[in-house]
PDB file of C-alpha atoms in Angstrom:
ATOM      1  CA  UNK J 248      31.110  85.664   0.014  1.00 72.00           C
ATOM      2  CA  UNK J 249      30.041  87.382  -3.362  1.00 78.00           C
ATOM      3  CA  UNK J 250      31.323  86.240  -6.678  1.00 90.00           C
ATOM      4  CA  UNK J 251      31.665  87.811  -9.551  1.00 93.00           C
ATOM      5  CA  UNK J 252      32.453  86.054 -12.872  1.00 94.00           C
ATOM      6  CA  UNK J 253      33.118  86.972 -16.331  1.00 94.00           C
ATOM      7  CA  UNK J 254      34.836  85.239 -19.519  1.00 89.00           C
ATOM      8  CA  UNK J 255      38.339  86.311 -19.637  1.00 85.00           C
ATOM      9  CA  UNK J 256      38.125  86.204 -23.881  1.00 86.00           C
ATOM     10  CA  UNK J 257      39.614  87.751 -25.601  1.00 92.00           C
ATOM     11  CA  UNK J 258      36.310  88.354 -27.343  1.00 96.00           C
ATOM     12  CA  UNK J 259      36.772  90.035 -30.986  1.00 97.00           C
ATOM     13  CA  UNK J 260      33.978  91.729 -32.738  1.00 97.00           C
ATOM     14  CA  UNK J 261      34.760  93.700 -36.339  1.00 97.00           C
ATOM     15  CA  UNK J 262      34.556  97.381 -36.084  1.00 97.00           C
ATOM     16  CA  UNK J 263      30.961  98.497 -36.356  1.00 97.00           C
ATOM     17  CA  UNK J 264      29.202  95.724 -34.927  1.00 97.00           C
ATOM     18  CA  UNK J 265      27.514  95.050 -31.469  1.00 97.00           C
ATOM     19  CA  UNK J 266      29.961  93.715 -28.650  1.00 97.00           C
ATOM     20  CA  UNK J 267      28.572  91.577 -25.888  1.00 97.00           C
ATOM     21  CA  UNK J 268      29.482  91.566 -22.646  1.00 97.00           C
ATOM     22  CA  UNK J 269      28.530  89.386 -19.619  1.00 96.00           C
ATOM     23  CA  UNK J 270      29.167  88.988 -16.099  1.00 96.00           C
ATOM     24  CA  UNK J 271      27.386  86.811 -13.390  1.00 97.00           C
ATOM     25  CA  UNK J 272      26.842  87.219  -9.760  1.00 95.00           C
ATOM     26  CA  UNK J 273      26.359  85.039  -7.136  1.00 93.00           C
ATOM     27  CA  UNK J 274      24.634  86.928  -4.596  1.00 90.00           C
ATOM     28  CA  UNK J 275      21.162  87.042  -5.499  1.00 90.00           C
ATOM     29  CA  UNK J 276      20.020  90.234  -3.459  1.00 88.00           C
ATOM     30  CA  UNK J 277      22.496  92.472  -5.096  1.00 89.00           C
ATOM     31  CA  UNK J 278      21.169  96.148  -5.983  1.00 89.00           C
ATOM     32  CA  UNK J 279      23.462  97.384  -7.977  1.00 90.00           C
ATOM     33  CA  UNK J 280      25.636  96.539 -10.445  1.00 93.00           C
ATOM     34  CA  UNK J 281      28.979  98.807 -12.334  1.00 94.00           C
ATOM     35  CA  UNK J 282      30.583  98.478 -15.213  1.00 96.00           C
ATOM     36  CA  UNK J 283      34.721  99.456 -16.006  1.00 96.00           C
ATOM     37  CA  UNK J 284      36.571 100.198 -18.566  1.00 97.00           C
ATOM     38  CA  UNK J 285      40.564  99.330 -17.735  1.00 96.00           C
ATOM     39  CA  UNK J 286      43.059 100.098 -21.108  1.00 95.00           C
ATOM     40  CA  UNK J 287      46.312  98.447 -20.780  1.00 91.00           C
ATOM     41  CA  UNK J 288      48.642  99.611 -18.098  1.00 88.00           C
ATOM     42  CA  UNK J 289      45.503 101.985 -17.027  1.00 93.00           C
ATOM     43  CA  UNK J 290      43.301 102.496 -14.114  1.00 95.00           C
ATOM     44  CA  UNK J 291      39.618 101.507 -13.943  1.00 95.00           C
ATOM     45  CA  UNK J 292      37.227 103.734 -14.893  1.00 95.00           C
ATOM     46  CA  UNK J 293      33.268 103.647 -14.839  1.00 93.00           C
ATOM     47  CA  UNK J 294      31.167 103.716 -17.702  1.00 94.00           C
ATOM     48  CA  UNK J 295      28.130 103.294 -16.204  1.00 93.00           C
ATOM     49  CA  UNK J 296      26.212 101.375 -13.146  1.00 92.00           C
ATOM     50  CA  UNK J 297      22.694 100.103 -12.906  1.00 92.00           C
ATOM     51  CA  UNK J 298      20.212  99.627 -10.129  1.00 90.00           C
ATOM     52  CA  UNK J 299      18.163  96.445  -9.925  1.00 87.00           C
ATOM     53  CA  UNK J 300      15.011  98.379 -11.111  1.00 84.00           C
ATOM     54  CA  UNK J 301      15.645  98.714 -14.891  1.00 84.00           C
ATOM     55  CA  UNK J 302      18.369  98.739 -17.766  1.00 91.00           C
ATOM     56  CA  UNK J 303      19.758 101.693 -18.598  1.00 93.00           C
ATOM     57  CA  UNK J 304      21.405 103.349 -22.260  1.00 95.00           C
ATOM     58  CA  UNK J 305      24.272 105.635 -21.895  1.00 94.00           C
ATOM     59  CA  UNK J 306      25.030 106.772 -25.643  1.00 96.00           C
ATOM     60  CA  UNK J 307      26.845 103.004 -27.640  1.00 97.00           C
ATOM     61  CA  UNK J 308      26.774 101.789 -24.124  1.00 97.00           C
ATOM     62  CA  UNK J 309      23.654  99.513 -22.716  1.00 97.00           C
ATOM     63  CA  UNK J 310      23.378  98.058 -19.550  1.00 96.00           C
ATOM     64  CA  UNK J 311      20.489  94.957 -18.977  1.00 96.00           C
ATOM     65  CA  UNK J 312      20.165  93.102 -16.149  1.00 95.00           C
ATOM     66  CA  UNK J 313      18.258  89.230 -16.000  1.00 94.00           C
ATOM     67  CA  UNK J 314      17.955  88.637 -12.352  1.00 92.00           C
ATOM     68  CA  UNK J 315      16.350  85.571 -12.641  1.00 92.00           C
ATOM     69  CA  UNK J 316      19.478  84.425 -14.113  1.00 93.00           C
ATOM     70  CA  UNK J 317      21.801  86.703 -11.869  1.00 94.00           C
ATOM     71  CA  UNK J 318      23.653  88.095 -14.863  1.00 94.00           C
ATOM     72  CA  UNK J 319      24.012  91.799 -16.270  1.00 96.00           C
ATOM     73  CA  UNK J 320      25.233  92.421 -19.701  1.00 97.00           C
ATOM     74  CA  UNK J 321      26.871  95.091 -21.225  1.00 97.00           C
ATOM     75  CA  UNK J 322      26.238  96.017 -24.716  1.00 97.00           C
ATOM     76  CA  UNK J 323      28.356  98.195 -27.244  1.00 98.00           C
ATOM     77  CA  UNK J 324      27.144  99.508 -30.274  1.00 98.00           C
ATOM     78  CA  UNK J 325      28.839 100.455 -33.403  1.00 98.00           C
ATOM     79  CA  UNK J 326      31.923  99.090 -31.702  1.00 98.00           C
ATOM     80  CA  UNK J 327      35.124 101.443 -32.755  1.00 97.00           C
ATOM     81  CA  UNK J 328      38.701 100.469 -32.046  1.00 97.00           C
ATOM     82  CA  UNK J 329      39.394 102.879 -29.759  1.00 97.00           C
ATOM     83  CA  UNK J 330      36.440 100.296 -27.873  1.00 98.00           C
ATOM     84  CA  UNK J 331      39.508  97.947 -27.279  1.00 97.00           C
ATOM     85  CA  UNK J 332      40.075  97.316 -23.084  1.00 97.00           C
ATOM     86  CA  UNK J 333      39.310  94.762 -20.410  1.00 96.00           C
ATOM     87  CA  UNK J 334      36.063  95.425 -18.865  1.00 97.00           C
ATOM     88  CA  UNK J 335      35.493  94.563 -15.453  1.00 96.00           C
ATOM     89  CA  UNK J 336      32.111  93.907 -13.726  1.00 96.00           C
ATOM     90  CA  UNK J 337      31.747  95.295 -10.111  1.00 94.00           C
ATOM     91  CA  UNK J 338      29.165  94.910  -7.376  1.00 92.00           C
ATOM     92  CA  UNK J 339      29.073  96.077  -4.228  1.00 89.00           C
ATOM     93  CA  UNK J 340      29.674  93.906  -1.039  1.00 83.00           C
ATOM     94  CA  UNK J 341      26.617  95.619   0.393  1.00 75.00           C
ATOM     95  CA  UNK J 342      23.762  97.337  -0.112  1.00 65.00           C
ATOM     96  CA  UNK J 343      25.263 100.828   0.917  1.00 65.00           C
ATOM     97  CA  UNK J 344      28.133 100.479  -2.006  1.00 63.00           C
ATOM     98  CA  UNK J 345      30.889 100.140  -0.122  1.00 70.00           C
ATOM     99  CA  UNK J 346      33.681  98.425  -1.839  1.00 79.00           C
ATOM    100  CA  UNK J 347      32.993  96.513  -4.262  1.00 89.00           C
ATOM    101  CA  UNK J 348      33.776  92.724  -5.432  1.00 91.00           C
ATOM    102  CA  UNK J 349      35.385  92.876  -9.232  1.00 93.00           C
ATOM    103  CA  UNK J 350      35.330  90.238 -12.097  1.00 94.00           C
ATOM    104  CA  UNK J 351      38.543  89.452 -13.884  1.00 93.00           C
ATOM    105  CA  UNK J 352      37.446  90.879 -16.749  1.00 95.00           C
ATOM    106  CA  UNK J 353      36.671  90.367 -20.021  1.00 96.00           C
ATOM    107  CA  UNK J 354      39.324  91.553 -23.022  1.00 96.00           C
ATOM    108  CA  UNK J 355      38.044  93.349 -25.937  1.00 97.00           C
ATOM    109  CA  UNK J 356      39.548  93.521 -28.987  1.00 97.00           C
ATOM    110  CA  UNK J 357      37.387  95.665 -31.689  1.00 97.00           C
ATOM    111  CA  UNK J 358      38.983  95.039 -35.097  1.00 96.00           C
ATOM    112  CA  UNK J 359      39.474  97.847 -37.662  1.00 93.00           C
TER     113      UNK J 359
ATOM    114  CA  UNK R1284      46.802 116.905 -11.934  1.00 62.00           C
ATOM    115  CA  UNK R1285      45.436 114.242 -11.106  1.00 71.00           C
ATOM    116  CA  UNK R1286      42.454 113.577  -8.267  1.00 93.00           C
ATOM    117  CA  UNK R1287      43.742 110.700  -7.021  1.00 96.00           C
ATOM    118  CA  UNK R1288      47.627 110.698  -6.627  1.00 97.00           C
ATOM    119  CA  UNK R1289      49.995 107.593  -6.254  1.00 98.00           C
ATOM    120  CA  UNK R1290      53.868 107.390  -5.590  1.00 97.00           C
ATOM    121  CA  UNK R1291      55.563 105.748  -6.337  1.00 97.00           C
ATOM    122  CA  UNK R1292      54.330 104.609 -10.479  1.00 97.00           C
ATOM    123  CA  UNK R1293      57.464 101.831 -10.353  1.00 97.00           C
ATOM    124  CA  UNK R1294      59.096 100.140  -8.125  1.00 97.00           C
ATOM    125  CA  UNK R1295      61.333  97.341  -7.427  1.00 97.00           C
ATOM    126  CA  UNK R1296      62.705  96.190  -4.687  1.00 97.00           C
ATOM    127  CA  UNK R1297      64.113  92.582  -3.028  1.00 97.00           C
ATOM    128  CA  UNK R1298      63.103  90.441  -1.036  1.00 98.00           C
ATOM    129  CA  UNK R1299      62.440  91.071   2.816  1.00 97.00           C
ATOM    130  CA  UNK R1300      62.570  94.673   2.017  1.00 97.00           C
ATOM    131  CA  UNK R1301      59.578  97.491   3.464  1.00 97.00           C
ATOM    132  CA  UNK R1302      58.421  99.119   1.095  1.00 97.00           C
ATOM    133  CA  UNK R1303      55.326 101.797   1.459  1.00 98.00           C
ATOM    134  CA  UNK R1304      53.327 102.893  -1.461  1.00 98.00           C
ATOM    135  CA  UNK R1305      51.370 106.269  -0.952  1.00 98.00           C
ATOM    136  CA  UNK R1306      48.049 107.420  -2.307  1.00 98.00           C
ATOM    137  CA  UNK R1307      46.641 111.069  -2.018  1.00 97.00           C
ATOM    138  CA  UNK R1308      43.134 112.455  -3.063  1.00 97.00           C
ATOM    139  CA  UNK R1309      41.638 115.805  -3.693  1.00 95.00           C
ATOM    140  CA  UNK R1310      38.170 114.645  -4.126  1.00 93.00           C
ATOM    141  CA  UNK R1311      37.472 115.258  -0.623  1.00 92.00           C
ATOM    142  CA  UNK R1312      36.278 111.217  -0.171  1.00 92.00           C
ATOM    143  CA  UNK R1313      36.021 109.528   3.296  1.00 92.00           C
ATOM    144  CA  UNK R1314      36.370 105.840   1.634  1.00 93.00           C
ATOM    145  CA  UNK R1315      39.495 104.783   0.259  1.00 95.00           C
ATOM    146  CA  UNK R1316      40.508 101.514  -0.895  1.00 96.00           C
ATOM    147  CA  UNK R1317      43.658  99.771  -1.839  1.00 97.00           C
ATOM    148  CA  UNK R1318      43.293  96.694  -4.285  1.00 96.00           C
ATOM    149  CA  UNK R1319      45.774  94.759  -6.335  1.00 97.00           C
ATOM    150  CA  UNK R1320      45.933  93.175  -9.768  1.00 96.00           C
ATOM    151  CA  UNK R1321      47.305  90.267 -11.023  1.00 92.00           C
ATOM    152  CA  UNK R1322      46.841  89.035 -14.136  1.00 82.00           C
ATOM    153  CA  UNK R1323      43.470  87.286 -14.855  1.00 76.00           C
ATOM    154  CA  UNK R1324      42.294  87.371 -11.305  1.00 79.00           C
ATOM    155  CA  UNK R1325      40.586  91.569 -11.560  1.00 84.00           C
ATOM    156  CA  UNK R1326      41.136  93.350  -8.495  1.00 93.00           C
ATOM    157  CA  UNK R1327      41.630  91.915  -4.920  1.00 93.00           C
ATOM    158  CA  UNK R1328      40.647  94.348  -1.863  1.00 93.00           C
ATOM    159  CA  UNK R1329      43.669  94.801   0.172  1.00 96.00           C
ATOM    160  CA  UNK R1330      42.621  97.339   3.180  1.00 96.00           C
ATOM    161  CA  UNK R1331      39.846  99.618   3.282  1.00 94.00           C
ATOM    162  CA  UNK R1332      39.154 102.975   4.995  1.00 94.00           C
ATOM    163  CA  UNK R1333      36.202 104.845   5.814  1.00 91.00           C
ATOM    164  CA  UNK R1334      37.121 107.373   7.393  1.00 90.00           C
ATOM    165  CA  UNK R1335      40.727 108.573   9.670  1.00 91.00           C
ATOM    166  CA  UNK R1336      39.737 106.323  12.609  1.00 91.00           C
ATOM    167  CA  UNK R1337      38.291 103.482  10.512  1.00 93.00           C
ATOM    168  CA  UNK R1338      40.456 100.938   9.173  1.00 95.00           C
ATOM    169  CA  UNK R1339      39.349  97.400   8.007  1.00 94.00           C
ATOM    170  CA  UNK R1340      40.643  93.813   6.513  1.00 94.00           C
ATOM    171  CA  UNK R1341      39.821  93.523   2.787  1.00 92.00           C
ATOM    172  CA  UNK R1342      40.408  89.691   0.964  1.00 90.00           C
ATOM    173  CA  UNK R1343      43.856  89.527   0.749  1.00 94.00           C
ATOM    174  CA  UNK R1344      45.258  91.536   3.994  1.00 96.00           C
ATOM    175  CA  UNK R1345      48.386  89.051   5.277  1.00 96.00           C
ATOM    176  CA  UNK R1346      51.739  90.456   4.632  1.00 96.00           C
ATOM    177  CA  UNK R1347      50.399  93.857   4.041  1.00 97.00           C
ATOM    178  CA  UNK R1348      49.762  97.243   6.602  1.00 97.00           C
ATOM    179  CA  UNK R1349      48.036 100.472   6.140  1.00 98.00           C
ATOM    180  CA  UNK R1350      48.200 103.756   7.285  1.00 97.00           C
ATOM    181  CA  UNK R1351      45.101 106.506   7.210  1.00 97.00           C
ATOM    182  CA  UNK R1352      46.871 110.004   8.581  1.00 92.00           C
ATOM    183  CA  UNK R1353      44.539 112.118   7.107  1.00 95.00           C
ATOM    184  CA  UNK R1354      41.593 112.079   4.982  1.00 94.00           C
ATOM    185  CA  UNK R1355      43.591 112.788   2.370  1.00 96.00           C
ATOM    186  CA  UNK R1356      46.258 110.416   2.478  1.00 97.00           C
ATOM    187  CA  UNK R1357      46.178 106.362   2.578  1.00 98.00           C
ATOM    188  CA  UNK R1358      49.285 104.520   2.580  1.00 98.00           C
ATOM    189  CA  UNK R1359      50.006 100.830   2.084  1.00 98.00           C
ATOM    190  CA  UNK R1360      53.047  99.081   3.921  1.00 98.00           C
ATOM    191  CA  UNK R1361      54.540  95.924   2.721  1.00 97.00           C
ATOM    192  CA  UNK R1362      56.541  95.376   5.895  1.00 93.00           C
ATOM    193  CA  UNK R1363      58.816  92.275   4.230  1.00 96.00           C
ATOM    194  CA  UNK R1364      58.067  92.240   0.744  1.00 97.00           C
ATOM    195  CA  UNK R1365      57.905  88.634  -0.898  1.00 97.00           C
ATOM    196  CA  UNK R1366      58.386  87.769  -4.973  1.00 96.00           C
ATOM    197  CA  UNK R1367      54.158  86.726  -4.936  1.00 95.00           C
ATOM    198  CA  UNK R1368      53.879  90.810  -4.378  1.00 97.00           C
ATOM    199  CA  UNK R1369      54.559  91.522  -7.243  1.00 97.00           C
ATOM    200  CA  UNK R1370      51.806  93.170  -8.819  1.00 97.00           C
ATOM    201  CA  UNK R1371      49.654  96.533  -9.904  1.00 97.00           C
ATOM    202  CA  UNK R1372      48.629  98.315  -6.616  1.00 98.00           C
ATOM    203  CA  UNK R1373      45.528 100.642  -7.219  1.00 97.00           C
ATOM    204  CA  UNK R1374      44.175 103.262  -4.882  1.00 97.00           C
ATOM    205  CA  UNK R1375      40.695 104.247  -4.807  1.00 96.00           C
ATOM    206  CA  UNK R1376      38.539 107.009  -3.436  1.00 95.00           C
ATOM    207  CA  UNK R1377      34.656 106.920  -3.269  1.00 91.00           C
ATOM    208  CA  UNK R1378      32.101 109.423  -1.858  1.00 84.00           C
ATOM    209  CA  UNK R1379      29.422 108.466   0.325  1.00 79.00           C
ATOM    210  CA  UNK R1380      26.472 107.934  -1.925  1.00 78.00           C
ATOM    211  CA  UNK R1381      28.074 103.919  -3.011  1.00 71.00           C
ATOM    212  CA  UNK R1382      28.609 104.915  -6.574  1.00 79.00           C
ATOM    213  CA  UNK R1383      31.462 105.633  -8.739  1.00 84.00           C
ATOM    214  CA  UNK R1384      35.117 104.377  -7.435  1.00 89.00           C
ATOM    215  CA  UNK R1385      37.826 106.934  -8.483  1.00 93.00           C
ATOM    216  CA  UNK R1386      41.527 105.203  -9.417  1.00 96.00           C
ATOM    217  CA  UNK R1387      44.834 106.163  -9.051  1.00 97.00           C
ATOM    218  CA  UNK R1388      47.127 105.403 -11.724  1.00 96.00           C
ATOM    219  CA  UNK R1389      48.461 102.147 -10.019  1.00 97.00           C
ATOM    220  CA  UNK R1390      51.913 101.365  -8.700  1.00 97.00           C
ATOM    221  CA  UNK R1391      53.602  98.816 -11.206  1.00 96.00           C
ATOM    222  CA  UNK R1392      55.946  96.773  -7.767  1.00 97.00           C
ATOM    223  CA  UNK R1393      58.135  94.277  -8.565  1.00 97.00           C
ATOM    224  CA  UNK R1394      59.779  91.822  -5.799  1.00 97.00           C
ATOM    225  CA  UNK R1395      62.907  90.199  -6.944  1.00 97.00           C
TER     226      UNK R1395
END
């Protein structure tokens, strides 16, 4: 059974400044690894997924992965308000990507 | 409009009632997904499709029923709906490749 785990926070970071994300898994032969974005009283939506090969910048948004340590981290640059959700951490119960196990998220609060 | 399409957005209903929550896509997807979310616990896999014929067990399947009567439309049955129901009910779609999970906009369902 795959576990995904992340600090519910609420973690707050000052407008401008790098946010921090992190979410562990527990199966160690996991490929790949998705990151969402949920606003209040929203759906999900992706920001961006990684493979186990490499890390991978998407605009403010990095993903890095430490397998060693079985975490991925997401990192947000010049944080902005608008920044402000729950992220979730997803991997998939398989290695074709179907469905996928979710984190309870981690709330971020970006203050102005 | 949107690609992924649930009905109802609200809904409250008592105890022992059946209650059927509907989800429609125009992405074209094979997979779709229903999950629910409860506060500080992320999203729980209900049911899961992969294609009309296909229908599987997700985590949290007891007390819940789905229906797949077209590629196109999903629907979730709560055939006596209990107060621990309550919750946000999200559809999903997802293509083949294993990447990016498309939302609905959730069903906000309250048991009283």
């Amino acid at each position: 059974q795959k576990e995904v785990e992340q600090n519910s926070g609420p973690l707050s970071v000052p407008e401008g400044a790098i946010a921090s994300l992190n979410c562990t898994y527990s199966d160690r032969g996991s490929q790949s690894f998705f990151w969402y974005r949920q606003y209040s009283g929203k759906s999900p939506e992706l920001i961006m997924f990684i493979y186990s090969n490499g890390d991978k910048e998407d605009g403010r948004f990095t993903a890095q992965l430490n397998k060693a340590s079985q975490y991925v981290s997401l990192l947000i640059r010049d944080s902005q308000p608008s920044d402000s959700a729950t992220y979730l951490c997803a991997v998939p119960r398989d290695n074709y990507g179907q469905n996928f196990v979710f984190g309870p998220g981690t709330r971020l609060s970006v203050l102005p | 409009d949107a690609d992924v399409t649930q009905t109802p957005r609200n809904r409250i209903t008592k105890t022992g009632k059946r209650i059927m929550l509907e989800c429609s896509q125009t992405k074209g997807h094979d997979r779709m997904y229903w999950y629910r979310q409860d506060p500080g616990l992320g999203l729980q896999l209900i049911y899961y499709s992969f294609d009309v014929k296909d229908i599987n067990k997700g985590e949290i399947s007891d007390g819940y029923s789905v229906s797949r009567q077209a590629q196109a439309k999903f629907s979730l049955s709560l055939e006596s709906a209990i107060p621990n129901q309550t919750a946000l009910y999200f559809c999903a779609t997802q293509d083949t490749s294993g990447t990016e999970a498309f939302f609905g906009q959730g069903t906000r369902l309250t048991v009283v």
